[in-house]
mmCIF file of C-alpha atoms in Angstrom:
data_model
loop_
_atom_site.group_PDB
_atom_site.id
_atom_site.type_symbol
_atom_site.label_atom_id
_atom_site.label_comp_id
_atom_site.label_asym_id
_atom_site.label_seq_id
_atom_site.Cartn_x
_atom_site.Cartn_y
_atom_site.Cartn_z
ATOM 1 C CA MET A 1 16.414 -16.651 8.946
ATOM 2 C CA MET A 2 12.934 -15.375 8.153
ATOM 3 C CA ASN A 3 12.263 -13.226 5.110
ATOM 4 C CA GLU A 4 11.952 -9.588 6.045
ATOM 5 C CA ILE A 5 8.836 -7.804 4.866
ATOM 6 C CA ASN A 6 9.557 -4.653 2.910
ATOM 7 C CA TRP A 7 6.535 -2.514 3.819
ATOM 8 C CA THR A 8 7.404 0.182 1.286
ATOM 9 C CA ASP A 9 7.277 -2.340 -1.556
ATOM 10 C CA LYS A 10 3.968 -3.707 -0.232
ATOM 11 C CA ALA A 11 2.547 -0.180 -0.021
ATOM 12 C CA LYS A 12 3.702 0.549 -3.585
ATOM 13 C CA ARG A 13 1.899 -2.546 -4.750
ATOM 14 C CA TYR A 14 -1.444 -1.821 -3.066
ATOM 15 C CA THR A 15 -1.859 1.950 -2.692
ATOM 16 C CA TRP A 16 -3.795 2.198 -5.971
ATOM 17 C CA ILE A 17 -6.636 0.262 -4.318
ATOM 18 C CA LEU A 18 -7.660 3.172 -2.060
ATOM 19 C CA PRO A 19 -8.350 5.754 -4.792
ATOM 20 C CA ILE A 20 -10.197 3.106 -6.829
ATOM 21 C CA ILE A 21 -12.376 2.259 -3.816
ATOM 22 C CA TRP A 22 -13.014 5.972 -3.242
ATOM 23 C CA MET A 23 -14.027 6.364 -6.893
ATOM 24 C CA GLY A 24 -16.513 3.546 -6.252
ATOM 25 C CA VAL A 25 -17.917 5.415 -3.250
ATOM 26 C CA ILE A 26 -18.340 8.550 -5.387
ATOM 27 C CA PHE A 27 -20.042 6.472 -8.097
ATOM 28 C CA ILE A 28 -22.479 4.954 -5.582
ATOM 29 C CA LEU A 29 -23.336 8.396 -4.182
ATOM 30 C CA SER A 30 -23.797 9.748 -7.710
ATOM 31 C CA HIS A 31 -26.022 6.841 -8.634
ATOM 32 C CA GLN A 32 -28.604 7.878 -6.025
ATOM 33 C CA SER A 33 -31.777 9.397 -7.438
ATOM 34 C CA GLY A 34 -32.278 13.124 -6.948
ATOM 35 C CA GLU A 35 -34.686 12.379 -4.121
ATOM 36 C CA GLU A 36 -32.221 10.093 -2.306
ATOM 37 C CA SER A 37 -29.352 12.544 -2.764
ATOM 38 C CA THR A 38 -31.417 15.447 -1.461
ATOM 39 C CA GLY A 39 -32.516 13.293 1.475
ATOM 40 C CA LEU A 40 -28.892 12.526 2.385
ATOM 41 C CA SER A 41 -27.670 16.114 2.214
ATOM 42 C CA GLY A 42 -30.930 17.312 3.782
ATOM 43 C CA GLY A 43 -30.393 14.956 6.715
ATOM 44 C CA ILE A 44 -26.895 16.323 7.271
ATOM 45 C CA THR A 45 -28.231 19.876 6.961
ATOM 46 C CA GLY A 46 -31.041 19.191 9.437
ATOM 47 C CA PHE A 47 -28.652 17.672 11.972
ATOM 48 C CA ILE A 48 -26.306 20.655 11.831
ATOM 49 C CA LEU A 49 -29.147 23.208 11.866
ATOM 50 C CA LYS A 50 -30.596 21.561 14.977
ATOM 51 C CA PHE A 51 -27.217 21.861 16.677
ATOM 52 C CA THR A 52 -26.734 25.490 15.622
ATOM 53 C CA LYS A 53 -30.257 26.372 16.769
ATOM 54 C CA ASP A 54 -29.541 24.764 20.154
ATOM 55 C CA ILE A 55 -26.562 27.096 20.608
ATOM 56 C CA GLY A 56 -28.586 30.137 19.507
ATOM 57 C CA LEU A 57 -27.328 30.470 15.932
ATOM 58 C CA GLU A 58 -30.001 30.803 13.234
ATOM 59 C CA LEU A 59 -29.020 29.886 9.654
ATOM 60 C CA ASP A 60 -30.980 30.049 6.410
ATOM 61 C CA GLU A 61 -31.894 26.437 5.663
ATOM 62 C CA MET A 62 -31.829 26.679 1.847
ATOM 63 C CA ARG A 63 -28.485 28.482 1.725
ATOM 64 C CA PHE A 64 -26.975 26.137 4.262
ATOM 65 C CA HIS A 65 -28.252 23.072 2.362
ATOM 66 C CA SER A 66 -26.640 24.407 -0.802
ATOM 67 C CA MET A 67 -23.397 25.000 1.080
ATOM 68 C CA ILE A 68 -23.454 21.426 2.431
ATOM 69 C CA ARG A 69 -23.802 20.082 -1.120
ATOM 70 C CA VAL A 70 -20.886 22.205 -2.366
ATOM 71 C CA MET A 71 -18.739 21.153 0.592
ATOM 72 C CA GLY A 72 -19.630 17.528 -0.157
ATOM 73 C CA HIS A 73 -18.399 17.818 -3.744
ATOM 74 C CA PHE A 74 -15.236 19.638 -2.683
ATOM 75 C CA THR A 75 -14.471 17.088 0.031
ATOM 76 C CA GLU A 76 -15.121 14.035 -2.173
ATOM 77 C CA TYR A 77 -12.650 15.233 -4.765
ATOM 78 C CA PHE A 78 -10.142 16.602 -2.240
ATOM 79 C CA ILE A 79 -9.919 13.065 -0.844
ATOM 80 C CA LEU A 80 -9.701 11.559 -4.337
ATOM 81 C CA GLY A 81 -6.936 13.962 -5.388
ATOM 82 C CA LYS A 82 -4.981 13.291 -2.196
ATOM 83 C CA LEU A 83 -5.317 9.511 -2.519
ATOM 84 C CA TRP A 84 -4.057 9.604 -6.123
ATOM 85 C CA HIS A 85 -1.189 11.901 -5.128
ATOM 86 C CA ILE A 86 -0.111 9.532 -2.349
ATOM 87 C CA THR A 87 -0.379 6.560 -4.699
ATOM 88 C CA LEU A 88 1.779 8.243 -7.326
ATOM 89 C CA ARG A 89 4.393 9.440 -4.804
ATOM 90 C CA PHE A 90 4.774 5.889 -3.476
ATOM 91 C CA ARG A 91 5.786 4.999 -7.028
ATOM 92 C CA ASN A 92 8.559 7.629 -6.917
ATOM 93 C CA ILE A 93 6.806 9.978 -9.337
ATOM 94 C CA PRO A 94 8.227 13.484 -8.728
ATOM 95 C CA PRO A 95 5.969 15.694 -6.562
ATOM 96 C CA TYR A 96 4.998 18.140 -9.323
ATOM 97 C CA GLN A 97 4.247 15.377 -11.831
ATOM 98 C CA ALA A 98 2.282 13.444 -9.179
ATOM 99 C CA ALA A 99 0.224 16.576 -8.442
ATOM 100 C CA ILE A 100 -0.579 17.192 -12.125
ATOM 101 C CA THR A 101 -1.420 13.522 -12.704
ATOM 102 C CA ALA A 102 -3.557 13.241 -9.550
ATOM 103 C CA PHE A 103 -5.443 16.391 -10.537
ATOM 104 C CA SER A 104 -5.930 15.171 -14.111
ATOM 105 C CA ILE A 105 -7.258 11.767 -13.037
ATOM 106 C CA SER A 106 -9.606 13.399 -10.515
ATOM 107 C CA LEU A 107 -10.852 15.993 -13.007
ATOM 108 C CA GLY A 108 -11.447 13.289 -15.611
ATOM 109 C CA TYR A 109 -13.449 11.324 -13.083
ATOM 110 C CA ALA A 110 -15.443 14.444 -12.127
ATOM 111 C CA VAL A 111 -16.452 14.884 -15.782
ATOM 112 C CA PHE A 112 -17.367 11.179 -16.034
ATOM 113 C CA ASP A 113 -19.335 11.453 -12.782
ATOM 114 C CA GLU A 114 -21.399 14.404 -13.997
ATOM 115 C CA ILE A 115 -22.122 12.713 -17.329
ATOM 116 C CA HIS A 116 -23.188 9.625 -15.358
ATOM 117 C CA GLN A 117 -25.549 11.753 -13.240
ATOM 118 C CA TYR A 118 -27.269 13.017 -16.396
ATOM 119 C CA PHE A 119 -28.797 9.546 -16.788
ATOM 120 C CA ILE A 120 -29.991 9.249 -13.167
ATOM 121 C CA PRO A 121 -33.621 10.260 -12.422
ATOM 122 C CA GLY A 122 -33.801 13.630 -10.702
ATOM 123 C CA ARG A 123 -30.094 14.369 -11.261
ATOM 124 C CA ALA A 124 -28.336 16.602 -13.770
ATOM 125 C CA CYS A 125 -24.958 17.172 -15.357
ATOM 126 C CA GLU A 126 -23.778 20.482 -13.922
ATOM 127 C CA ILE A 127 -20.618 22.336 -14.921
ATOM 128 C CA GLY A 128 -20.638 24.094 -11.527
ATOM 129 C CA ASP A 129 -20.233 20.730 -9.796
ATOM 130 C CA ILE A 130 -17.259 19.894 -12.019
ATOM 131 C CA LEU A 131 -15.664 23.228 -11.071
ATOM 132 C CA VAL A 132 -16.137 22.539 -7.348
ATOM 133 C CA ASP A 133 -14.793 18.987 -7.815
ATOM 134 C CA ALA A 134 -11.783 20.421 -9.677
ATOM 135 C CA ALA A 135 -11.188 22.902 -6.857
ATOM 136 C CA GLY A 136 -11.155 20.088 -4.278
ATOM 137 C CA ALA A 137 -8.794 17.920 -6.339
ATOM 138 C CA GLY A 138 -6.647 20.960 -7.151
ATOM 139 C CA VAL A 139 -6.220 21.993 -3.528
ATOM 140 C CA ALA A 140 -5.319 18.418 -2.546
ATOM 141 C CA SER A 141 -2.843 18.126 -5.414
ATOM 142 C CA ILE A 142 -1.173 21.448 -4.641
ATOM 143 C CA LEU A 143 -0.937 20.621 -0.931
ATOM 144 C CA GLY A 144 0.428 17.197 -1.843
ATOM 145 C CA TRP A 145 3.024 18.800 -4.077
ATOM 146 C CA LEU A 146 4.068 21.348 -1.431
ATOM 147 C CA THR A 147 3.948 19.118 1.639
ATOM 148 C CA GLY A 148 3.894 15.601 0.224
ATOM 149 C CA LEU A 149 5.915 12.507 0.852
ATOM 150 C CA PRO A 150 9.673 13.114 0.736
ATOM 151 C CA GLU A 151 11.710 11.560 -2.033
ATOM 152 C CA THR A 152 12.257 7.870 -1.397
ATOM 153 C CA LYS A 153 15.530 6.191 -2.187
ATOM 154 C CA LYS A 154 15.519 3.219 -4.499
#
C-alpha cells in the first residue's frame, strides 16, 4: 500500500514561502532608483492613457500617474497581507488573530521598505506610502478575517 499524501500538511509546511517571495518582489521594486521606478509606473500610465484616449476618454497624465503609483502600493500590500493571512490560517491560527498578525507583519515590512527607500538614489521615505501600504494590508486582513478559510479540523 502506497503512502497517502496529506496535501493539507504539505501546504502548512510550505505556505510561508509565498509571502516571503512576495516580500522579495517588493524589495526588488523598492530597490529601483527613482528614475527606474518612475519609468515603470510611467510606462503603465502611458499604456493606459493610450487606451483611454483611443476610446475617447481624456485623463490628466500627472494625476493619473500619481493614482497608478498609489494603486501600486495598495495592491502590493493587499497581496502581502492576504498571503500572510492564508499562511497563518493554514496553521490553524484563529481568523481574527491571523488578520491582526498578517496586518502587523505587512505594516512592519512597509516601514522597513520605506526606510530602505531612503537610501536609494532618487527615492524617499514617505509616511503617505506607509499609510497606503497599511490600507492595502488592512483591507486584505479584514477580508481574510470575514471571508477566510474555514476552521480546519486537526
